[in-house]
Tab-separated table of C-alpha atoms and ligand atoms in Angstrom:
chain	number	residue	atom	x	y	z
Z	1	MET	CA	116.960	94.390	101.679
Z	2	LYS	CA	119.815	94.502	99.867
Z	3	GLN	CA	120.628	91.306	97.096
Z	4	ASN	CA	124.008	89.480	97.482
Z	5	LEU	CA	124.803	90.256	93.444
Z	6	SER	CA	128.079	89.753	91.913
Z	7	SER	CA	130.364	92.763	90.538
Z	8	ILE	CA	131.970	90.524	88.128
Z	9	PRO	CA	131.107	92.134	84.597
Z	10	GLY	CA	128.252	90.663	82.681
Z	11	PRO	CA	126.301	90.617	79.645
Z	12	ILE	CA	123.530	93.511	78.894
Z	13	GLY	CA	120.162	92.232	79.439
Z	14	VAL	CA	117.177	93.026	77.047
Z	15	PHE	CA	113.760	92.305	78.510
Z	16	ASP	CA	110.194	91.682	76.905
Z	17	SER	CA	107.199	90.495	77.480
Z	18	GLY	CA	107.083	88.420	74.817
Z	19	TYR	CA	109.040	88.559	71.184
Z	20	GLY	CA	108.401	92.371	70.384
Z	21	GLY	CA	111.692	93.443	72.372
Z	22	LEU	CA	113.639	91.017	69.613
Z	23	THR	CA	113.117	93.885	67.224
Z	24	ILE	CA	114.981	96.421	69.608
Z	25	LEU	CA	118.000	93.566	70.647
Z	26	ASP	CA	117.935	93.393	67.014
Z	27	GLU	CA	118.890	97.317	66.211
Z	28	ILE	CA	120.973	97.111	69.816
Z	29	ARG	CA	123.150	94.185	68.238
Z	30	LYS	CA	123.435	95.990	65.027
Z	31	ARG	CA	124.868	99.060	66.552
Z	32	LEU	CA	126.720	97.621	69.206
Z	33	PRO	CA	127.490	94.299	68.084
Z	34	ARG	CA	131.098	93.881	70.337
Z	35	TYR	CA	129.028	93.388	73.496
Z	36	ASP	CA	127.225	90.162	75.006
Z	37	TYR	CA	123.486	90.520	75.356
Z	38	LEU	CA	120.764	88.067	77.259
Z	39	TYR	CA	117.576	88.112	76.264
Z	40	LEU	CA	114.509	87.568	78.344
Z	41	GLY	CA	111.122	87.108	76.889
Z	42	ASP	CA	108.234	86.519	79.528
Z	43	ASN	CA	106.393	84.582	76.888
Z	44	ALA	CA	104.006	82.881	79.189
Z	45	ARG	CA	102.467	85.555	80.609
Z	46	THR	CA	102.179	87.860	77.386
Z	47	PRO	CA	100.447	90.372	76.493
Z	48	TYR	CA	101.277	93.063	79.175
Z	49	GLY	CA	99.957	95.836	77.580
Z	50	THR	CA	96.125	94.689	78.707
Z	51	ARG	CA	97.232	94.304	82.259
Z	52	SER	CA	96.791	96.459	85.227
Z	53	PHE	CA	100.052	98.881	86.654
Z	54	ASP	CA	100.775	96.445	89.465
Z	55	VAL	CA	100.806	93.440	87.889
Z	56	VAL	CA	103.053	94.981	85.199
Z	57	TYR	CA	105.198	96.258	87.726
Z	58	ASN	CA	105.502	93.100	89.684
Z	59	PHE	CA	106.330	90.694	86.409
Z	60	THR	CA	108.811	93.302	85.409
Z	61	ARG	CA	110.547	93.523	88.805
Z	62	GLN	CA	110.692	89.757	88.604
Z	63	ALA	CA	112.677	89.884	85.486
Z	64	VAL	CA	114.912	92.558	86.399
Z	65	VAL	CA	116.043	90.618	89.441
Z	66	LYS	CA	116.442	87.654	87.821
Z	67	LEU	CA	118.652	89.562	84.777
Z	68	PHE	CA	120.760	90.925	88.079
Z	69	GLU	CA	121.277	87.413	89.305
Z	70	MET	CA	122.239	86.317	85.940
Z	71	GLY	CA	124.716	88.517	86.184
Z	72	CYS	CA	123.344	91.670	83.934
Z	73	HIS	CA	124.690	95.259	85.550
Z	74	LEU	CA	122.400	96.995	82.722
Z	75	VAL	CA	119.237	96.051	81.448
Z	76	ILE	CA	116.959	97.286	78.818
Z	77	LEU	CA	112.963	97.066	79.279
Z	78	GLY	CA	112.501	96.318	75.632
Z	79	CYS	CA	108.946	96.783	76.168
Z	80	ASN	CA	106.904	99.587	76.035
Z	81	THR	CA	104.189	98.615	78.240
Z	82	ALA	CA	106.724	97.678	80.883
Z	83	SER	CA	108.700	100.953	80.438
Z	84	ALA	CA	105.378	103.229	81.039
Z	85	LYS	CA	104.385	101.023	83.950
Z	86	ALA	CA	107.152	99.443	85.732
Z	87	LEU	CA	110.316	101.570	85.027
Z	88	ARG	CA	109.982	104.466	87.381
Z	89	THR	CA	109.371	102.732	90.124
Z	90	ILE	CA	112.060	100.310	89.604
Z	91	GLN	CA	114.314	102.848	89.161
Z	92	GLN	CA	113.486	105.086	92.316
Z	93	ASN	CA	112.157	102.705	94.601
Z	94	ASP	CA	113.754	99.021	93.803
Z	95	LEU	CA	117.336	99.779	92.746
Z	96	PRO	CA	118.540	101.320	96.038
Z	97	PHE	CA	117.668	98.280	97.632
Z	98	LEU	CA	118.856	95.818	94.723
Z	99	ASP	CA	121.875	97.285	93.925
Z	100	PRO	CA	122.381	101.197	93.691
Z	101	ALA	CA	125.159	100.849	91.231
Z	102	ARG	CA	123.139	98.631	88.311
Z	103	ARG	CA	120.581	100.458	85.911
Z	104	VAL	CA	117.408	99.969	84.206
Z	105	LEU	CA	116.504	101.758	80.921
Z	106	GLY	CA	113.519	101.833	79.238
Z	107	ILE	CA	112.738	102.669	75.799
Z	108	ILE	CA	110.088	105.602	75.775
Z	109	ARG	CA	112.482	108.573	76.568
Z	110	PRO	CA	114.651	107.447	73.697
Z	111	THR	CA	111.982	107.536	71.166
Z	112	VAL	CA	110.500	110.561	72.710
Z	113	GLU	CA	113.738	112.570	72.260
Z	114	CYS	CA	114.136	112.352	68.352
Z	115	VAL	CA	110.483	113.425	68.003
Z	116	GLY	CA	110.674	117.178	68.054
Z	117	GLY	CA	113.174	117.535	65.131
Z	118	LEU	CA	111.109	115.353	63.034
Z	119	THR	CA	107.265	117.326	63.425
Z	120	ALA	CA	107.022	120.487	61.474
Z	121	SER	CA	103.225	120.723	62.342
Z	122	ARG	CA	103.787	120.098	66.223
Z	123	HIS	CA	100.804	117.656	65.985
Z	124	VAL	CA	102.223	114.105	66.930
Z	125	GLY	CA	100.401	110.499	67.013
Z	126	VAL	CA	101.031	107.619	68.987
Z	127	MET	CA	100.061	103.931	68.261
Z	128	ALA	CA	100.562	101.629	70.895
Z	129	THR	CA	99.065	99.064	73.484
Z	130	SER	CA	96.028	99.730	75.849
Z	131	GLY	CA	98.272	99.888	78.837
Z	132	THR	CA	100.926	102.265	77.152
Z	133	ILE	CA	98.290	104.765	76.018
Z	134	ASN	CA	96.245	104.413	79.230
Z	135	SER	CA	99.522	105.115	81.407
Z	136	GLU	CA	99.508	108.561	79.331
Z	137	SER	CA	103.604	108.198	79.451
Z	138	TYR	CA	103.987	109.233	75.806
Z	139	PRO	CA	102.509	112.587	76.137
Z	140	LEU	CA	103.692	113.049	79.516
Z	141	GLU	CA	107.255	112.582	78.491
Z	142	ILE	CA	107.057	114.619	75.246
Z	143	HIS	CA	105.668	117.698	76.823
Z	144	LYS	CA	108.559	117.360	79.271
Z	145	LEU	CA	110.842	117.745	76.365
Z	146	PHE	CA	108.466	120.145	74.141
Z	147	PRO	CA	105.611	121.360	75.542
Z	148	ASP	CA	104.431	123.034	72.092
Z	149	ILE	CA	103.741	119.664	71.086
Z	150	GLU	CA	99.853	118.376	70.827
Z	151	VAL	CA	99.998	114.606	71.520
Z	152	SER	CA	97.006	112.337	70.327
Z	153	GLY	CA	96.910	108.383	71.005
Z	154	VAL	CA	95.342	105.564	69.983
Z	155	ALA	CA	95.391	101.920	71.441
Z	156	CYS	CA	95.803	99.292	68.761
Z	157	PRO	CA	94.913	96.467	71.047
Z	158	LEU	CA	94.597	93.497	68.015
Z	159	TRP	CA	98.033	94.547	66.536
Z	160	VAL	CA	100.303	92.296	68.476
Z	161	PRO	CA	97.916	89.482	68.997
Z	162	LEU	CA	97.874	89.437	64.714
Z	163	VAL	CA	101.891	90.019	64.613
Z	164	GLU	CA	101.927	86.700	67.479
Z	165	ASN	CA	99.694	84.702	65.313
Z	166	SER	CA	101.691	84.859	62.097
Z	167	GLU	CA	99.225	87.369	60.350
Z	168	ALA	CA	101.268	90.357	60.080
Z	169	THR	CA	101.013	90.023	56.141
Z	170	GLY	CA	97.446	88.386	56.251
Z	171	ASP	CA	94.635	89.975	54.108
Z	172	GLY	CA	92.303	90.123	57.199
Z	173	THR	CA	95.042	92.422	58.967
Z	174	ASP	CA	94.482	95.441	56.622
Z	175	TYR	CA	91.186	96.073	58.150
Z	176	PHE	CA	92.557	96.669	61.668
Z	177	VAL	CA	95.288	98.036	60.587
Z	178	ARG	CA	93.573	100.621	58.640
Z	179	LYS	CA	90.749	100.837	61.304
Z	180	TYR	CA	93.187	102.302	63.942
Z	181	ILE	CA	95.124	104.318	61.734
Z	182	ASP	CA	91.512	106.033	60.450
Z	183	GLN	CA	90.784	106.571	64.256
Z	184	LEU	CA	94.008	108.201	65.132
Z	185	LEU	CA	93.868	110.754	62.190
Z	186	ALA	CA	90.086	111.207	62.890
Z	187	LYS	CA	91.297	112.660	66.302
Z	188	ASP	CA	93.873	115.134	64.758
Z	189	ASP	CA	94.196	115.580	60.956
Z	190	ARG	CA	97.320	118.051	61.687
Z	191	ILE	CA	99.318	114.833	62.856
Z	192	ASP	CA	102.568	114.777	60.873
Z	193	THR	CA	104.375	112.243	62.859
Z	194	ILE	CA	103.252	108.961	64.277
Z	195	ILE	CA	105.339	107.247	66.734
Z	196	LEU	CA	104.702	103.607	66.381
Z	197	GLY	CA	104.949	102.853	70.442
Z	198	CYS	CA	105.022	99.249	70.619
Z	199	THR	CA	108.075	96.598	69.932
Z	200	HIS	CA	105.785	94.532	67.515
Z	201	TYR	CA	104.718	96.958	65.045
Z	202	PRO	CA	107.756	97.228	62.856
Z	203	LEU	CA	106.276	93.459	61.952
Z	204	LEU	CA	103.104	95.636	60.256
Z	205	LEU	CA	105.350	98.197	58.602
Z	206	PRO	CA	104.342	97.438	54.895
Z	207	LYS	CA	100.493	97.431	55.951
Z	208	ILE	CA	100.506	100.380	58.090
Z	209	ARG	CA	102.629	102.165	55.214
Z	210	LYS	CA	99.686	101.348	52.869
Z	211	TYR	CA	96.976	103.421	55.124
Z	212	VAL	CA	98.959	106.288	56.239
Z	213	PRO	CA	98.795	109.300	54.131
Z	214	PRO	CA	101.773	110.601	52.129
Z	215	GLY	CA	103.634	113.204	53.775
Z	216	ILE	CA	103.297	111.655	57.357
Z	217	ARG	CA	106.386	110.423	58.932
Z	218	LEU	CA	106.378	106.904	60.893
Z	219	VAL	CA	108.660	106.827	63.843
Z	220	GLY	CA	109.910	103.172	64.775
Z	221	GLN	CA	112.075	102.668	67.994
Z	222	GLY	CA	115.042	100.147	67.513
Z	223	GLU	CA	117.349	102.626	66.098
Z	224	TYR	CA	116.682	105.377	68.265
Z	225	VAL	CA	117.169	102.842	71.404
Z	226	ALA	CA	119.975	101.871	70.034
Z	227	ASP	CA	121.793	105.279	69.514
Z	228	SER	CA	120.622	106.200	72.899
Z	229	LEU	CA	122.582	103.279	74.435
Z	230	ALA	CA	125.525	103.901	72.561
Z	231	ASP	CA	125.475	107.250	73.752
Z	232	TYR	CA	124.707	106.345	77.513
Z	233	LEU	CA	127.636	103.710	77.261
Z	234	ARG	CA	129.955	106.356	75.926
Z	235	ARG	CA	128.975	109.116	78.798
Z	236	HIS	CA	129.158	105.997	81.591
Z	237	PRO	CA	132.584	104.454	81.380
Z	238	GLU	CA	131.898	102.744	84.556
Z	239	MET	CA	128.679	100.779	83.442
Z	240	GLU	CA	130.838	100.535	80.120
Z	241	ALA	CA	133.184	98.244	81.938
Z	242	ARG	CA	131.219	96.352	83.674
Z	243	CYS	CA	129.437	95.008	80.344
Z	244	THR	CA	131.516	91.972	78.709
Z	245	ARG	CA	132.492	91.975	75.159
Z	246	GLY	CA	132.476	88.424	73.614
Z	247	ALA	CA	129.627	89.248	70.810
Z	248	THR	CA	127.212	86.532	72.051
Z	249	CYS	CA	123.456	86.694	72.774
Z	250	SER	CA	121.553	83.986	74.869
Z	251	PHE	CA	118.049	83.830	74.828
Z	252	TYR	CA	115.561	82.803	77.921
Z	253	THR	CA	111.704	82.418	77.493
Z	254	THR	CA	109.402	81.905	80.467
Z	255	GLU	CA	107.129	79.668	78.149
Z	256	ALA	CA	108.124	76.486	76.191
Z	257	LYS	CA	111.274	76.614	74.321
Z	258	GLU	CA	109.950	75.036	71.034
Z	259	LYS	CA	107.192	77.976	71.218
Z	260	PHE	CA	109.854	80.733	71.034
Z	261	ILE	CA	112.002	79.062	68.335
Z	262	GLU	CA	108.804	79.016	66.441
Z	263	SER	CA	107.756	82.798	66.930
Z	264	ALA	CA	111.321	84.335	67.146
Z	265	SER	CA	111.729	83.530	63.557
Z	266	LEU	CA	109.326	85.912	62.525
Z	267	PHE	CA	111.038	88.725	64.433
Z	268	LEU	CA	114.929	87.431	63.866
Z	269	ASN	CA	117.046	86.029	60.491
Z	270	GLU	CA	118.960	83.815	62.486
Z	271	PRO	CA	118.164	80.777	64.559
Z	272	VAL	CA	117.923	81.163	68.202
Z	273	ASP	CA	119.001	78.423	71.107
Z	274	VAL	CA	116.599	79.550	73.785
Z	275	ARG	CA	116.393	78.141	77.270
Z	276	HIS	CA	113.267	77.960	79.493
Z	277	ILE	CA	113.476	80.099	82.622
Z	278	ALA	CA	111.088	80.508	85.559
Z	279	LEU	CA	110.287	83.685	87.155
Z	280	ASP	CA	108.227	83.381	89.791
U	301	DGL	N1	106.256	94.696	73.912
U	301	DGL	C1	105.077	95.283	74.362
U	301	DGL	C2	104.985	96.799	74.126
U	301	DGL	O1	106.107	96.953	73.393
U	301	DGL	C3	103.636	94.563	73.461
U	301	DGL	C4	103.387	93.264	74.102
U	301	DGL	C5	102.499	93.053	75.260
U	301	DGL	O2	101.517	93.726	75.223
U	301	DGL	O3	102.785	92.475	76.035
U	301	DGL	O4	104.367	97.533	74.845
């Protein structure tokens, strides 16, 4: 049944399983600073990367409904795992019932669109959570646009916990950064472009750069997602008109506020004022 949602313009919603989406939000706000934003982190139930399709879909759907109820007409899933496992079902099955005029966008497609112009060898690597790798979303999306590109993926299950436990620059982290990079390059030594397909990985960039051989390009996501959103709003003036412009950003977490404030400082260079919210 259709929800009774308001038609009053509202902020752009950015959702993530936890903190990683802050790297996406940061780039979006740099690129499109005039809009209002509402960030929601499902920190109480993170990580999503090891969870099943059904669980990720149900959690993500709850978050989208909440963001709609809070006034967002446009929601970005700033999480690869949610984009891989929940986006399509929400777009196809849920939006027509929730409100056909609202939109939910993911971050895999904007990342994939740039890859064709970056790889010369046509051999691309993907590093992401187990959930994103097992979903095969990256190879599927890449092959829709660039069928000639060979794609190899490696799951990096320890990278997110290392970042979330403030070990991004720790000495022990080198071992696991090198391990997954070596695994990827052992699968295909012609890779010249590696997609960092998880929103936490920008924090590991200094270490990743250390172990990726020169000549291999690393592709992050924030800038591509921000450019893609700017382009989307240009092409959809009816949606643009429903996004308010007060240059504000509010943060919500399903975990304790104090924990969010402490960990968010790893991802953002500004103090955040966060409120607790329940999704279930
Ligand atoms: N933010 C998620 C992603 O980009 C990683 C964290 C998680 O596993 O929940 O895939």
